[in-house]
Amino acid sequence: QTILTQKMKMIQLASSSPHPRFLRFCHFFCFSLCTGIGGYGLNDQTKQCVSVSIDEEELEWGELTEERRMYCTSKGCTHENWDDEDADADWEDLSVDDQKKFMSLGWNAEAWNKENSSLMTFYNEKELEWNDLPNDRLQYWIERGYDEVKWNSGESSFHSELYARGDKDGVPIVINLTIGELSAYNLTYFESFKEKEDTVVQVRGGDSLMSDETPVKSLSLAEFLQHFREGGAKYKLQIEDLDLEKATFDVLGKAIKNCIKGELLKSELGGSNGAFKQEWHDLDNHQFDWALFMGANGTSTPMHYDSDRFNFLYVVEGKKKVVVIPNDKRTENMFEVMQFYSGSAYTGIDVFDDGFDLPEGSMLLDVNAGEGISIPYRWWHAVRNVDATLAYSFRIVDDM
């Protein structure tokens, strides 16, 4: 029981590159750790559970039937991660080339030998030089305007910049937007999603006060939707930044960016003095980003600020309460940053608590279906769903 519990925690904590030791473990044991339906193995590239039979765990890749190889390949398994001979090796026993391979995925000696993904380099990247960043994280920061000089500079590295203040002239604005095409991507769209039984999503905790960007559990989309329909507040679905689920919902992502951008250009936010600045109107499409948020009544996003140059949250169904707090001289030295994560800073404070007094310039706003809110650059904010809610975010990635 202790081993199973430890392995489950490791799977839940895993980043985009699970340890080969528990990849192999999952091939045999995850049928009892996931949904209880069939057997599952954790995919090395996509963090997804793929169904395998218990007998197959004993087979080499070449011994699988062609049909099973095709199925596993469709779910992201490869010959390499199925037959991985490094699964039982200590870090010191790996070849130099293999160490480099696993280092590129975020592993280091301590994390590898302890089989503890929370010690992976991804979580400590602020201490790395530019050329030591894993490939996916390197791409992440390139898309946010960083290069080797800027990253290695003590003055302008992202973890120092996170102490910078927000837009002193910013004003949160709630506006109505009629987005006909986007209304097709409502809750019914997800309920009707043909592959919802096989699509695995990484869900977040529903009420964390610190960073909620690390998944706590893998569920099929169908399982999450059932949890959502039943009003469960333990989990929420959040897809943003470089989350791997974005590939599954690529059509949705394109619709979010195209539709919201088009309506913003026609709104007050897209005017000459609007928050959606004129200089951003003709940016390349890759400089715009999107996110998805789905959660039942009571789920929330904790107090934090983001480094996206423009951040617009649009509610498709449901209702949200949003607390927005200025990050300028009015709140100077008022909040201590307790945690950094991928361009966001968290305080650990529950601003929805009845005993919390909102500082000068703060706003408590309702955002209903068909409405969106523009959140000023690096302003503190927290969000709570007061109904079962689906919302999309349109952003301009930071430091462009």
JSON list of N, CA and C in Angstrom, two decimals, residues 101-177:
[
{"chain": "A", "resi": 101, "resn": "LYS", "atom": "N", "xyz": [20.34, 13.46, -22.40]},
{"chain": "A", "resi": 101, "resn": "LYS", "atom": "CA", "xyz": [18.97, 13.30, -22.90]},
{"chain": "A", "resi": 101, "resn": "LYS", "atom": "C", "xyz": [17.97, 13.59, -21.79]},
{"chain": "A", "resi": 102, "resn": "PHE", "atom": "N", "xyz": [18.18, 12.99, -20.61]},
{"chain": "A", "resi": 102, "resn": "PHE", "atom": "CA", "xyz": [17.23, 13.18, -19.53]},
{"chain": "A", "resi": 102, "resn": "PHE", "atom": "C", "xyz": [17.35, 14.57, -18.90]},
{"chain": "A", "resi": 103, "resn": "MET", "atom": "N", "xyz": [18.55, 15.15, -18.93]},
{"chain": "A", "resi": 103, "resn": "MET", "atom": "CA", "xyz": [18.69, 16.53, -18.47]},
{"chain": "A", "resi": 103, "resn": "MET", "atom": "C", "xyz": [17.89, 17.48, -19.34]},
{"chain": "A", "resi": 104, "resn": "SER", "atom": "N", "xyz": [17.84, 17.19, -20.66]},
{"chain": "A", "resi": 104, "resn": "SER", "atom": "CA", "xyz": [17.06, 18.05, -21.56]},
{"chain": "A", "resi": 104, "resn": "SER", "atom": "C", "xyz": [15.58, 17.99, -21.24]},
{"chain": "A", "resi": 105, "resn": "LEU", "atom": "N", "xyz": [15.16, 16.94, -20.54]},
{"chain": "A", "resi": 105, "resn": "LEU", "atom": "CA", "xyz": [13.75, 16.80, -20.15]},
{"chain": "A", "resi": 105, "resn": "LEU", "atom": "C", "xyz": [13.51, 17.32, -18.73]},
{"chain": "A", "resi": 106, "resn": "GLY", "atom": "N", "xyz": [14.56, 17.82, -18.07]},
{"chain": "A", "resi": 106, "resn": "GLY", "atom": "CA", "xyz": [14.39, 18.41, -16.76]},
{"chain": "A", "resi": 106, "resn": "GLY", "atom": "C", "xyz": [14.92, 17.58, -15.60]},
{"chain": "A", "resi": 107, "resn": "TRP", "atom": "N", "xyz": [15.41, 16.36, -15.89]},
{"chain": "A", "resi": 107, "resn": "TRP", "atom": "CA", "xyz": [15.90, 15.51, -14.81]},
{"chain": "A", "resi": 107, "resn": "TRP", "atom": "C", "xyz": [17.30, 15.92, -14.39]},
{"chain": "A", "resi": 108, "resn": "ASN", "atom": "N", "xyz": [17.63, 15.68, -13.12]},
{"chain": "A", "resi": 108, "resn": "ASN", "atom": "CA", "xyz": [18.97, 15.85, -12.60]},
{"chain": "A", "resi": 108, "resn": "ASN", "atom": "C", "xyz": [19.25, 14.67, -11.67]},
{"chain": "A", "resi": 109, "resn": "ALA", "atom": "N", "xyz": [20.48, 14.57, -11.17]},
{"chain": "A", "resi": 109, "resn": "ALA", "atom": "CA", "xyz": [20.87, 13.39, -10.39]},
{"chain": "A", "resi": 109, "resn": "ALA", "atom": "C", "xyz": [19.98, 13.17, -9.17]},
{"chain": "A", "resi": 110, "resn": "GLU", "atom": "N", "xyz": [19.74, 14.22, -8.41]},
{"chain": "A", "resi": 110, "resn": "GLU", "atom": "CA", "xyz": [18.96, 14.07, -7.18]},
{"chain": "A", "resi": 110, "resn": "GLU", "atom": "C", "xyz": [17.52, 13.66, -7.48]},
{"chain": "A", "resi": 111, "resn": "ALA", "atom": "N", "xyz": [16.89, 14.34, -8.45]},
{"chain": "A", "resi": 111, "resn": "ALA", "atom": "CA", "xyz": [15.51, 14.01, -8.80]},
{"chain": "A", "resi": 111, "resn": "ALA", "atom": "C", "xyz": [15.40, 12.60, -9.34]},
{"chain": "A", "resi": 112, "resn": "TRP", "atom": "N", "xyz": [16.38, 12.19, -10.15]},
{"chain": "A", "resi": 112, "resn": "TRP", "atom": "CA", "xyz": [16.36, 10.87, -10.77]},
{"chain": "A", "resi": 112, "resn": "TRP", "atom": "C", "xyz": [16.49, 9.77, -9.72]},
{"chain": "A", "resi": 113, "resn": "ASN", "atom": "N", "xyz": [17.51, 9.88, -8.88]},
{"chain": "A", "resi": 113, "resn": "ASN", "atom": "CA", "xyz": [17.77, 8.82, -7.90]},
{"chain": "A", "resi": 113, "resn": "ASN", "atom": "C", "xyz": [16.70, 8.72, -6.83]},
{"chain": "A", "resi": 114, "resn": "LYS", "atom": "N", "xyz": [16.08, 9.85, -6.49]},
{"chain": "A", "resi": 114, "resn": "LYS", "atom": "CA", "xyz": [15.01, 9.84, -5.50]},
{"chain": "A", "resi": 114, "resn": "LYS", "atom": "C", "xyz": [13.64, 9.62, -6.13]},
{"chain": "A", "resi": 115, "resn": "GLU", "atom": "N", "xyz": [13.61, 9.56, -7.48]},
{"chain": "A", "resi": 115, "resn": "GLU", "atom": "CA", "xyz": [12.36, 9.40, -8.22]},
{"chain": "A", "resi": 115, "resn": "GLU", "atom": "C", "xyz": [11.33, 10.44, -7.76]},
{"chain": "A", "resi": 116, "resn": "ASN", "atom": "N", "xyz": [11.80, 11.68, -7.62]},
{"chain": "A", "resi": 116, "resn": "ASN", "atom": "CA", "xyz": [10.98, 12.76, -7.09]},
{"chain": "A", "resi": 116, "resn": "ASN", "atom": "C", "xyz": [10.93, 13.89, -8.11]},
{"chain": "A", "resi": 117, "resn": "SER", "atom": "N", "xyz": [9.82, 13.98, -8.85]},
{"chain": "A", "resi": 117, "resn": "SER", "atom": "CA", "xyz": [9.74, 14.95, -9.93]},
{"chain": "A", "resi": 117, "resn": "SER", "atom": "C", "xyz": [9.69, 16.39, -9.44]},
{"chain": "A", "resi": 118, "resn": "SER", "atom": "N", "xyz": [9.38, 16.60, -8.14]},
{"chain": "A", "resi": 118, "resn": "SER", "atom": "CA", "xyz": [9.36, 17.97, -7.63]},
{"chain": "A", "resi": 118, "resn": "SER", "atom": "C", "xyz": [10.76, 18.56, -7.56]},
{"chain": "A", "resi": 119, "resn": "LEU", "atom": "N", "xyz": [11.78, 17.72, -7.66]},
{"chain": "A", "resi": 119, "resn": "LEU", "atom": "CA", "xyz": [13.17, 18.19, -7.64]},
{"chain": "A", "resi": 119, "resn": "LEU", "atom": "C", "xyz": [13.72, 18.42, -9.04]},
{"chain": "A", "resi": 120, "resn": "MET", "atom": "N", "xyz": [12.88, 18.22, -10.05]},
{"chain": "A", "resi": 120, "resn": "MET", "atom": "CA", "xyz": [13.34, 18.39, -11.42]},
{"chain": "A", "resi": 120, "resn": "MET", "atom": "C", "xyz": [13.77, 19.83, -11.68]},
{"chain": "A", "resi": 121, "resn": "THR", "atom": "N", "xyz": [14.64, 19.98, -12.66]},
{"chain": "A", "resi": 121, "resn": "THR", "atom": "CA", "xyz": [15.20, 21.28, -12.99]},
{"chain": "A", "resi": 121, "resn": "THR", "atom": "C", "xyz": [14.11, 22.30, -13.34]},
{"chain": "A", "resi": 122, "resn": "PHE", "atom": "N", "xyz": [13.02, 21.82, -13.91]},
{"chain": "A", "resi": 122, "resn": "PHE", "atom": "CA", "xyz": [11.92, 22.71, -14.28]},
{"chain": "A", "resi": 122, "resn": "PHE", "atom": "C", "xyz": [11.50, 23.59, -13.12]},
{"chain": "A", "resi": 123, "resn": "TYR", "atom": "N", "xyz": [11.50, 23.03, -11.91]},
{"chain": "A", "resi": 123, "resn": "TYR", "atom": "CA", "xyz": [11.03, 23.76, -10.75]},
{"chain": "A", "resi": 123, "resn": "TYR", "atom": "C", "xyz": [12.11, 24.69, -10.18]},
{"chain": "A", "resi": 124, "resn": "ASN", "atom": "N", "xyz": [13.32, 24.57, -10.67]},
{"chain": "A", "resi": 124, "resn": "ASN", "atom": "CA", "xyz": [14.43, 25.38, -10.14]},
{"chain": "A", "resi": 124, "resn": "ASN", "atom": "C", "xyz": [15.13, 26.13, -11.26]},
{"chain": "A", "resi": 125, "resn": "GLU", "atom": "N", "xyz": [14.40, 26.42, -12.34]},
{"chain": "A", "resi": 125, "resn": "GLU", "atom": "CA", "xyz": [15.05, 26.95, -13.53]},
{"chain": "A", "resi": 125, "resn": "GLU", "atom": "C", "xyz": [15.62, 28.34, -13.34]},
{"chain": "A", "resi": 126, "resn": "LYS", "atom": "N", "xyz": [15.14, 29.08, -12.36]},
{"chain": "A", "resi": 126, "resn": "LYS", "atom": "CA", "xyz": [15.67, 30.43, -12.18]},
{"chain": "A", "resi": 126, "resn": "LYS", "atom": "C", "xyz": [17.16, 30.41, -11.82]},
{"chain": "A", "resi": 127, "resn": "GLU", "atom": "N", "xyz": [17.66, 29.23, -11.37]},
{"chain": "A", "resi": 127, "resn": "GLU", "atom": "CA", "xyz": [19.07, 29.12, -11.00]},
{"chain": "A", "resi": 127, "resn": "GLU", "atom": "C", "xyz": [19.94, 28.68, -12.17]},
{"chain": "A", "resi": 128, "resn": "LEU", "atom": "N", "xyz": [19.33, 28.39, -13.31]},
{"chain": "A", "resi": 128, "resn": "LEU", "atom": "CA", "xyz": [20.08, 27.86, -14.46]},
{"chain": "A", "resi": 128, "resn": "LEU", "atom": "C", "xyz": [20.55, 28.96, -15.39]},
{"chain": "A", "resi": 129, "resn": "GLU", "atom": "N", "xyz": [21.65, 28.66, -16.09]},
{"chain": "A", "resi": 129, "resn": "GLU", "atom": "CA", "xyz": [22.07, 29.50, -17.19]},
{"chain": "A", "resi": 129, "resn": "GLU", "atom": "C", "xyz": [21.17, 29.20, -18.39]},
{"chain": "A", "resi": 130, "resn": "TRP", "atom": "N", "xyz": [21.13, 30.12, -19.34]},
{"chain": "A", "resi": 130, "resn": "TRP", "atom": "CA", "xyz": [20.25, 30.00, -20.50]},
{"chain": "A", "resi": 130, "resn": "TRP", "atom": "C", "xyz": [20.45, 28.67, -21.24]},
{"chain": "A", "resi": 131, "resn": "ASN", "atom": "N", "xyz": [21.70, 28.29, -21.49]},
{"chain": "A", "resi": 131, "resn": "ASN", "atom": "CA", "xyz": [21.97, 27.09, -22.27]},
{"chain": "A", "resi": 131, "resn": "ASN", "atom": "C", "xyz": [21.70, 25.80, -21.51]},
{"chain": "A", "resi": 132, "resn": "ASP", "atom": "N", "xyz": [21.43, 25.91, -20.21]},
{"chain": "A", "resi": 132, "resn": "ASP", "atom": "CA", "xyz": [21.12, 24.72, -19.42]},
{"chain": "A", "resi": 132, "resn": "ASP", "atom": "C", "xyz": [19.63, 24.48, -19.27]},
{"chain": "A", "resi": 133, "resn": "LEU", "atom": "N", "xyz": [18.80, 25.39, -19.79]},
{"chain": "A", "resi": 133, "resn": "LEU", "atom": "CA", "xyz": [17.36, 25.21, -19.70]},
{"chain": "A", "resi": 133, "resn": "LEU", "atom": "C", "xyz": [16.92, 24.04, -20.58]},
{"chain": "A", "resi": 134, "resn": "PRO", "atom": "N", "xyz": [15.94, 23.22, -20.12]},
{"chain": "A", "resi": 134, "resn": "PRO", "atom": "CA", "xyz": [15.38, 22.18, -20.99]},
{"chain": "A", "resi": 134, "resn": "PRO", "atom": "C", "xyz": [14.77, 22.80, -22.23]},
{"chain": "A", "resi": 135, "resn": "ASN", "atom": "N", "xyz": [14.69, 22.05, -23.31]},
{"chain": "A", "resi": 135, "resn": "ASN", "atom": "CA", "xyz": [14.24, 22.59, -24.59]},
{"chain": "A", "resi": 135, "resn": "ASN", "atom": "C", "xyz": [12.86, 23.22, -24.52]},
{"chain": "A", "resi": 136, "resn": "ASP", "atom": "N", "xyz": [11.91, 22.55, -23.83]},
{"chain": "A", "resi": 136, "resn": "ASP", "atom": "CA", "xyz": [10.56, 23.11, -23.81]},
{"chain": "A", "resi": 136, "resn": "ASP", "atom": "C", "xyz": [10.50, 24.41, -23.03]},
{"chain": "A", "resi": 137, "resn": "ARG", "atom": "N", "xyz": [11.31, 24.51, -21.95]},
{"chain": "A", "resi": 137, "resn": "ARG", "atom": "CA", "xyz": [11.33, 25.74, -21.17]},
{"chain": "A", "resi": 137, "resn": "ARG", "atom": "C", "xyz": [12.08, 26.84, -21.92]},
{"chain": "A", "resi": 138, "resn": "LEU", "atom": "N", "xyz": [13.10, 26.46, -22.67]},
{"chain": "A", "resi": 138, "resn": "LEU", "atom": "CA", "xyz": [13.81, 27.43, -23.49]},
{"chain": "A", "resi": 138, "resn": "LEU", "atom": "C", "xyz": [12.85, 28.06, -24.50]},
{"chain": "A", "resi": 139, "resn": "GLN", "atom": "N", "xyz": [12.04, 27.22, -25.15]},
{"chain": "A", "resi": 139, "resn": "GLN", "atom": "CA", "xyz": [11.08, 27.73, -26.11]},
{"chain": "A", "resi": 139, "resn": "GLN", "atom": "C", "xyz": [10.05, 28.62, -25.42]},
{"chain": "A", "resi": 140, "resn": "TYR", "atom": "N", "xyz": [9.65, 28.23, -24.22]},
{"chain": "A", "resi": 140, "resn": "TYR", "atom": "CA", "xyz": [8.67, 29.03, -23.46]},
{"chain": "A", "resi": 140, "resn": "TYR", "atom": "C", "xyz": [9.18, 30.45, -23.27]},
{"chain": "A", "resi": 141, "resn": "TRP", "atom": "N", "xyz": [10.44, 30.60, -22.84]},
{"chain": "A", "resi": 141, "resn": "TRP", "atom": "CA", "xyz": [10.96, 31.93, -22.55]},
{"chain": "A", "resi": 141, "resn": "TRP", "atom": "C", "xyz": [11.34, 32.69, -23.81]},
{"chain": "A", "resi": 142, "resn": "ILE", "atom": "N", "xyz": [11.71, 31.98, -24.88]},
{"chain": "A", "resi": 142, "resn": "ILE", "atom": "CA", "xyz": [11.93, 32.65, -26.16]},
{"chain": "A", "resi": 142, "resn": "ILE", "atom": "C", "xyz": [10.65, 33.31, -26.62]},
{"chain": "A", "resi": 143, "resn": "GLU", "atom": "N", "xyz": [9.52, 32.61, -26.48]},
{"chain": "A", "resi": 143, "resn": "GLU", "atom": "CA", "xyz": [8.23, 33.16, -26.89]},
{"chain": "A", "resi": 143, "resn": "GLU", "atom": "C", "xyz": [7.84, 34.35, -26.04]},
{"chain": "A", "resi": 144, "resn": "ARG", "atom": "N", "xyz": [8.48, 34.51, -24.89]},
{"chain": "A", "resi": 144, "resn": "ARG", "atom": "CA", "xyz": [8.18, 35.63, -24.02]},
{"chain": "A", "resi": 144, "resn": "ARG", "atom": "C", "xyz": [9.26, 36.70, -24.06]},
{"chain": "A", "resi": 145, "resn": "GLY", "atom": "N", "xyz": [10.06, 36.68, -25.12]},
{"chain": "A", "resi": 145, "resn": "GLY", "atom": "CA", "xyz": [10.97, 37.78, -25.38]},
{"chain": "A", "resi": 145, "resn": "GLY", "atom": "C", "xyz": [12.35, 37.65, -24.79]},
{"chain": "A", "resi": 146, "resn": "TYR", "atom": "N", "xyz": [12.69, 36.50, -24.20]},
{"chain": "A", "resi": 146, "resn": "TYR", "atom": "CA", "xyz": [14.00, 36.35, -23.59]},
{"chain": "A", "resi": 146, "resn": "TYR", "atom": "C", "xyz": [15.02, 35.80, -24.58]},
{"chain": "A", "resi": 147, "resn": "ASP", "atom": "N", "xyz": [16.27, 36.15, -24.36]},
{"chain": "A", "resi": 147, "resn": "ASP", "atom": "CA", "xyz": [17.39, 35.56, -25.07]},
{"chain": "A", "resi": 147, "resn": "ASP", "atom": "C", "xyz": [18.48, 35.31, -24.05]},
{"chain": "A", "resi": 148, "resn": "GLU", "atom": "N", "xyz": [19.63, 34.82, -24.50]},
{"chain": "A", "resi": 148, "resn": "GLU", "atom": "CA", "xyz": [20.68, 34.43, -23.56]},
{"chain": "A", "resi": 148, "resn": "GLU", "atom": "C", "xyz": [21.17, 35.61, -22.73]},
{"chain": "A", "resi": 149, "resn": "VAL", "atom": "N", "xyz": [21.36, 36.76, -23.36]},
{"chain": "A", "resi": 149, "resn": "VAL", "atom": "CA", "xyz": [21.87, 37.93, -22.64]},
{"chain": "A", "resi": 149, "resn": "VAL", "atom": "C", "xyz": [20.88, 38.38, -21.58]},
{"chain": "A", "resi": 150, "resn": "LYS", "atom": "N", "xyz": [19.63, 38.48, -21.96]},
{"chain": "A", "resi": 150, "resn": "LYS", "atom": "CA", "xyz": [18.62, 38.97, -21.02]},
{"chain": "A", "resi": 150, "resn": "LYS", "atom": "C", "xyz": [18.42, 38.00, -19.87]},
{"chain": "A", "resi": 151, "resn": "TRP", "atom": "N", "xyz": [18.42, 36.69, -20.17]},
{"chain": "A", "resi": 151, "resn": "TRP", "atom": "CA", "xyz": [18.20, 35.70, -19.11]},
{"chain": "A", "resi": 151, "resn": "TRP", "atom": "C", "xyz": [19.34, 35.68, -18.10]},
{"chain": "A", "resi": 152, "resn": "ASN", "atom": "N", "xyz": [20.57, 35.71, -18.61]},
{"chain": "A", "resi": 152, "resn": "ASN", "atom": "CA", "xyz": [21.73, 35.60, -17.73]},
{"chain": "A", "resi": 152, "resn": "ASN", "atom": "C", "xyz": [22.06, 36.90, -17.00]},
{"chain": "A", "resi": 153, "resn": "SER", "atom": "N", "xyz": [21.39, 37.99, -17.40]},
{"chain": "A", "resi": 153, "resn": "SER", "atom": "CA", "xyz": [21.60, 39.26, -16.72]},
{"chain": "A", "resi": 153, "resn": "SER", "atom": "C", "xyz": [20.87, 39.26, -15.39]},
{"chain": "A", "resi": 154, "resn": "GLY", "atom": "N", "xyz": [21.57, 39.53, -14.32]},
{"chain": "A", "resi": 154, "resn": "GLY", "atom": "CA", "xyz": [20.94, 39.55, -13.00]},
{"chain": "A", "resi": 154, "resn": "GLY", "atom": "C", "xyz": [19.85, 40.58, -12.87]},
{"chain": "A", "resi": 155, "resn": "GLU", "atom": "N", "xyz": [19.98, 41.68, -13.63]},
{"chain": "A", "resi": 155, "resn": "GLU", "atom": "CA", "xyz": [19.02, 42.76, -13.50]},
{"chain": "A", "resi": 155, "resn": "GLU", "atom": "C", "xyz": [17.68, 42.44, -14.16]},
{"chain": "A", "resi": 156, "resn": "SER", "atom": "N", "xyz": [17.72, 41.71, -15.28]},
{"chain": "A", "resi": 156, "resn": "SER", "atom": "CA", "xyz": [16.49, 41.56, -16.04]},
{"chain": "A", "resi": 156, "resn": "SER", "atom": "C", "xyz": [15.98, 40.13, -16.14]},
{"chain": "A", "resi": 157, "resn": "SER", "atom": "N", "xyz": [16.57, 39.21, -15.36]},
{"chain": "A", "resi": 157, "resn": "SER", "atom": "CA", "xyz": [16.06, 37.84, -15.39]},
{"chain": "A", "resi": 157, "resn": "SER", "atom": "C", "xyz": [14.63, 37.83, -14.88]},
{"chain": "A", "resi": 158, "resn": "PHE", "atom": "N", "xyz": [13.87, 36.83, -15.31]},
{"chain": "A", "resi": 158, "resn": "PHE", "atom": "CA", "xyz": [12.43, 36.86, -15.04]},
{"chain": "A", "resi": 158, "resn": "PHE", "atom": "C", "xyz": [12.12, 36.88, -13.56]},
{"chain": "A", "resi": 159, "resn": "HIS", "atom": "N", "xyz": [12.91, 36.19, -12.74]},
{"chain": "A", "resi": 159, "resn": "HIS", "atom": "CA", "xyz": [12.58, 36.11, -11.33]},
{"chain": "A", "resi": 159, "resn": "HIS", "atom": "C", "xyz": [12.89, 37.43, -10.61]},
{"chain": "A", "resi": 160, "resn": "SER", "atom": "N", "xyz": [13.76, 38.27, -11.16]},
{"chain": "A", "resi": 160, "resn": "SER", "atom": "CA", "xyz": [13.94, 39.60, -10.61]},
{"chain": "A", "resi": 160, "resn": "SER", "atom": "C", "xyz": [12.84, 40.53, -11.09]},
{"chain": "A", "resi": 161, "resn": "GLU", "atom": "N", "xyz": [12.47, 40.40, -12.36]},
{"chain": "A", "resi": 161, "resn": "GLU", "atom": "CA", "xyz": [11.44, 41.26, -12.93]},
{"chain": "A", "resi": 161, "resn": "GLU", "atom": "C", "xyz": [10.08, 41.05, -12.27]},
{"chain": "A", "resi": 162, "resn": "LEU", "atom": "N", "xyz": [9.90, 39.90, -11.67]},
{"chain": "A", "resi": 162, "resn": "LEU", "atom": "CA", "xyz": [8.61, 39.64, -11.05]},
{"chain": "A", "resi": 162, "resn": "LEU", "atom": "C", "xyz": [8.33, 40.58, -9.88]},
{"chain": "A", "resi": 163, "resn": "TYR", "atom": "N", "xyz": [9.37, 41.25, -9.38]},
{"chain": "A", "resi": 163, "resn": "TYR", "atom": "CA", "xyz": [9.16, 42.23, -8.33]},
{"chain": "A", "resi": 163, "resn": "TYR", "atom": "C", "xyz": [8.74, 43.58, -8.89]},
{"chain": "A", "resi": 164, "resn": "ALA", "atom": "N", "xyz": [8.78, 43.71, -10.21]},
{"chain": "A", "resi": 164, "resn": "ALA", "atom": "CA", "xyz": [8.40, 44.98, -10.83]},
{"chain": "A", "resi": 164, "resn": "ALA", "atom": "C", "xyz": [6.91, 45.27, -10.61]},
{"chain": "A", "resi": 165, "resn": "ARG", "atom": "N", "xyz": [6.56, 46.54, -10.63]},
{"chain": "A", "resi": 165, "resn": "ARG", "atom": "CA", "xyz": [5.18, 46.94, -10.41]},
{"chain": "A", "resi": 165, "resn": "ARG", "atom": "C", "xyz": [4.35, 46.77, -11.67]},
{"chain": "A", "resi": 166, "resn": "GLY", "atom": "N", "xyz": [3.07, 46.85, -11.49]},
{"chain": "A", "resi": 166, "resn": "GLY", "atom": "CA", "xyz": [2.16, 46.71, -12.61]},
{"chain": "A", "resi": 166, "resn": "GLY", "atom": "C", "xyz": [1.89, 48.04, -13.29]},
{"chain": "A", "resi": 167, "resn": "ASP", "atom": "N", "xyz": [0.91, 48.04, -14.17]},
{"chain": "A", "resi": 167, "resn": "ASP", "atom": "CA", "xyz": [0.53, 49.23, -14.91]},
{"chain": "A", "resi": 167, "resn": "ASP", "atom": "C", "xyz": [-0.14, 50.23, -13.98]},
{"chain": "A", "resi": 168, "resn": "LYS", "atom": "N", "xyz": [0.53, 51.33, -13.69]},
{"chain": "A", "resi": 168, "resn": "LYS", "atom": "CA", "xyz": [0.00, 52.30, -12.74]},
{"chain": "A", "resi": 168, "resn": "LYS", "atom": "C", "xyz": [-1.23, 53.01, -13.27]},
{"chain": "A", "resi": 169, "resn": "ASP", "atom": "N", "xyz": [-1.40, 53.04, -14.56]},
{"chain": "A", "resi": 169, "resn": "ASP", "atom": "CA", "xyz": [-2.55, 53.73, -15.17]},
{"chain": "A", "resi": 169, "resn": "ASP", "atom": "C", "xyz": [-3.66, 52.76, -15.57]},
{"chain": "A", "resi": 170, "resn": "GLY", "atom": "N", "xyz": [-3.46, 51.47, -15.27]},
{"chain": "A", "resi": 170, "resn": "GLY", "atom": "CA", "xyz": [-4.43, 50.47, -15.68]},
{"chain": "A", "resi": 170, "resn": "GLY", "atom": "C", "xyz": [-5.74, 50.57, -14.92]},
{"chain": "A", "resi": 171, "resn": "VAL", "atom": "N", "xyz": [-6.81, 50.19, -15.58]},
{"chain": "A", "resi": 171, "resn": "VAL", "atom": "CA", "xyz": [-8.13, 50.15, -14.95]},
{"chain": "A", "resi": 171, "resn": "VAL", "atom": "C", "xyz": [-8.82, 48.87, -15.42]},
{"chain": "A", "resi": 172, "resn": "PRO", "atom": "N", "xyz": [-9.24, 47.99, -14.49]},
{"chain": "A", "resi": 172, "resn": "PRO", "atom": "CA", "xyz": [-9.98, 46.80, -14.90]},
{"chain": "A", "resi": 172, "resn": "PRO", "atom": "C", "xyz": [-11.31, 47.22, -15.54]},
{"chain": "A", "resi": 173, "resn": "ILE", "atom": "N", "xyz": [-11.64, 46.61, -16.65]},
{"chain": "A", "resi": 173, "resn": "ILE", "atom": "CA", "xyz": [-12.87, 46.97, -17.38]},
{"chain": "A", "resi": 173, "resn": "ILE", "atom": "C", "xyz": [-13.63, 45.69, -17.72]},
{"chain": "A", "resi": 174, "resn": "VAL", "atom": "N", "xyz": [-14.93, 45.68, -17.36]},
{"chain": "A", "resi": 174, "resn": "VAL", "atom": "CA", "xyz": [-15.82, 44.59, -17.74]},
{"chain": "A", "resi": 174, "resn": "VAL", "atom": "C", "xyz": [-16.68, 45.07, -18.90]},
{"chain": "A", "resi": 175, "resn": "ILE", "atom": "N", "xyz": [-16.69, 44.32, -20.01]},
{"chain": "A", "resi": 175, "resn": "ILE", "atom": "CA", "xyz": [-17.47, 44.73, -21.17]},
{"chain": "A", "resi": 175, "resn": "ILE", "atom": "C", "xyz": [-18.29, 43.55, -21.69]},
{"chain": "A", "resi": 176, "resn": "ASN", "atom": "N", "xyz": [-19.36, 43.84, -22.39]},
{"chain": "A", "resi": 176, "resn": "ASN", "atom": "CA", "xyz": [-20.16, 42.84, -23.08]},
{"chain": "A", "resi": 176, "resn": "ASN", "atom": "C", "xyz": [-19.56, 42.59, -24.45]},
{"chain": "A", "resi": 177, "resn": "LEU", "atom": "N", "xyz": [-19.44, 41.34, -24.83]},
{"chain": "A", "resi": 177, "resn": "LEU", "atom": "CA", "xyz": [-18.99, 40.99, -26.17]},
{"chain": "A", "resi": 177, "resn": "LEU", "atom": "C", "xyz": [-19.91, 39.91, -26.74]}
]
